Amino acid sequence: MRLTSVLIEGRVVIAASAPPMDHASVHVRLEDVSVVDAASLLLAQIVIDGVVHRGSSETVVPFVIRCAVAIDAGADYAISAWVDRDGDGSPGAGDLHSDRRYPVLTRGFGRTVDIVVGSSSQQTASR
């Protein structure tokens, strides 16, 4: 079964323990990770600019990614997140990254995901 134009919804949660930041950009990527020991294939990406995190409480950044590529039920797909602290579009010291990719869409995984970045536990919860 192949699905087209799928929406994936979720939240990137910047932990209260993460350092404060102004003008950050949150990058969320959907990738086909089906082939082991090979580079993943980027299917969709969203960038959310102007994110502010004060550091005294969690900052929740909701996202929706639309993937116009046909989804193969036998393939593996994953979401990952990168918080570009200074919003310059280049990886740098102090940027926050999800510690792993989070499976979505196939093999019993849904279309929603929460990713926590910036904490020592780097945990996620599926909704």
Short mmCIF file of C-alpha atoms in Angstrom, two decimals:
data_model
loop_
_atom_site.label_atom_id
_atom_site.label_comp_id
_atom_site.label_asym_id
_atom_site.label_seq_id
_atom_site.Cartn_x
_atom_site.Cartn_y
_atom_site.Cartn_z
CA MET A 1 0.00 0.00 0.00
CA ARG A 2 1.37 3.41 -0.96
CA LEU A 3 0.15 6.62 0.66
CA THR A 4 0.67 10.03 -0.90
CA SER A 5 0.71 13.50 0.62
CA VAL A 6 1.05 12.42 4.25
CA LEU A 7 1.10 14.84 7.16
CA ILE A 8 3.30 14.21 10.17
CA GLU A 9 2.63 16.31 13.24
CA GLY A 10 4.63 16.72 16.38
CA ARG A 11 6.46 18.90 18.81
CA VAL A 12 10.09 19.65 19.41
CA VAL A 13 10.36 20.27 23.14
CA ILE A 14 13.40 22.27 24.22
CA ALA A 15 14.08 21.22 27.81
CA ALA A 16 14.12 23.83 30.56
CA SER A 17 17.74 22.82 31.26
CA ALA A 18 18.85 23.91 27.76
CA PRO A 19 20.74 27.22 27.63
CA PRO A 20 18.71 30.31 26.72
CA MET A 21 18.60 31.31 23.05
CA ASP A 22 17.11 34.05 20.88
CA HIS A 23 16.46 33.80 17.13
CA ALA A 24 17.03 30.04 16.97
CA SER A 25 15.86 27.89 14.07
CA VAL A 26 14.34 24.46 14.54
CA HIS A 27 14.96 22.03 11.66
CA VAL A 28 12.79 18.91 11.47
CA ARG A 29 13.54 16.27 8.85
CA LEU A 30 11.63 13.27 7.52
CA GLU A 31 13.96 10.66 6.04
CA ASP A 32 13.70 7.25 4.43
CA VAL A 33 16.08 5.16 6.56
CA SER A 34 15.29 1.80 4.94
CA VAL A 35 18.77 0.99 3.68
CA VAL A 36 21.14 -0.05 6.46
CA ASP A 37 24.70 1.31 6.27
CA ALA A 38 23.74 3.91 3.67
CA ALA A 39 22.91 7.58 3.80
CA SER A 40 19.26 8.29 4.49
CA LEU A 41 17.10 9.92 1.83
CA LEU A 42 15.63 13.30 2.78
CA LEU A 43 11.92 13.31 1.89
CA ALA A 44 10.70 16.48 3.59
CA GLN A 45 11.99 19.19 5.88
CA ILE A 46 10.59 22.15 7.72
CA VAL A 47 12.49 25.04 9.28
CA ILE A 48 10.86 27.14 11.99
CA ASP A 49 12.69 30.44 12.49
CA GLY A 50 12.58 32.94 15.34
CA VAL A 51 12.40 30.45 18.21
CA VAL A 52 13.10 31.94 21.64
CA HIS A 53 13.97 29.81 24.67
CA ARG A 54 14.39 31.53 28.03
CA GLY A 55 15.75 28.50 29.88
CA SER A 56 13.40 28.75 32.86
CA SER A 57 10.80 26.35 31.45
CA GLU A 58 10.26 24.09 28.45
CA THR A 59 9.75 25.65 25.05
CA VAL A 60 7.37 23.73 22.80
CA VAL A 61 7.70 24.15 19.05
CA PRO A 62 4.85 22.47 17.15
CA PHE A 63 5.46 21.33 13.59
CA VAL A 64 3.64 19.78 10.65
CA ILE A 65 5.54 18.24 7.75
CA ARG A 66 3.80 17.44 4.49
CA CYS A 67 5.45 14.69 2.50
CA ALA A 68 4.34 14.58 -1.14
CA VAL A 69 6.42 11.47 -1.89
CA ALA A 70 4.58 8.13 -1.94
CA ILE A 71 5.09 6.25 1.33
CA ASP A 72 5.87 2.55 0.97
CA ALA A 73 4.43 0.45 3.80
CA GLY A 74 7.47 -1.84 3.63
CA ALA A 75 9.98 0.97 4.11
CA ASP A 76 11.31 2.64 7.27
CA TYR A 77 10.88 6.35 7.94
CA ALA A 78 12.18 8.55 10.73
CA ILE A 79 12.03 12.10 12.05
CA SER A 80 15.02 13.96 13.49
CA ALA A 81 15.45 17.49 14.85
CA TRP A 82 18.24 20.05 15.05
CA VAL A 83 17.98 23.34 16.95
CA ASP A 84 20.34 25.88 15.38
CA ARG A 85 20.85 28.11 18.43
CA ASP A 86 22.02 31.19 16.54
CA GLY A 87 19.78 30.64 13.51
CA ASP A 88 22.62 31.01 10.99
CA GLY A 89 21.79 27.79 9.13
CA SER A 90 25.14 26.19 9.91
CA PRO A 91 25.92 23.62 12.60
CA GLY A 92 27.78 25.20 15.48
CA ALA A 93 28.88 24.82 19.06
CA GLY A 94 25.96 24.60 21.44
CA ASP A 95 23.39 23.56 18.82
CA LEU A 96 20.93 20.92 20.02
CA HIS A 97 20.30 17.67 18.15
CA SER A 98 17.90 14.81 18.70
CA ASP A 99 20.04 11.95 19.94
CA ARG A 100 18.44 9.49 17.52
CA ARG A 101 15.90 9.26 14.75
CA TYR A 102 12.30 8.65 15.75
CA PRO A 103 10.35 6.11 13.63
CA VAL A 104 7.09 7.20 12.00
CA LEU A 105 4.49 6.09 9.45
CA THR A 106 5.18 2.36 9.01
CA ARG A 107 5.66 -0.81 11.08
CA GLY A 108 3.09 0.31 13.64
CA PHE A 109 4.49 3.82 14.15
CA GLY A 110 2.07 6.68 13.76
CA ARG A 111 2.04 10.16 12.31
CA THR A 112 2.75 12.07 15.52
CA VAL A 113 5.94 12.37 17.52
CA ASP A 114 7.38 14.47 20.34
CA ILE A 115 11.12 15.00 20.47
CA VAL A 116 12.85 16.42 23.57
CA VAL A 117 16.18 18.13 22.93
CA GLY A 118 18.57 19.85 25.29
CA SER A 119 18.21 17.57 28.29
CA SER A 120 20.61 14.99 29.61
CA SER A 121 18.00 12.27 29.12
CA GLN A 122 17.15 13.28 25.49
CA GLN A 123 13.89 11.35 25.61
CA THR A 124 10.82 11.30 23.39
CA ALA A 125 7.21 10.34 23.81
CA SER A 126 4.86 9.25 21.06
CA ARG A 127 1.39 10.70 21.22
#
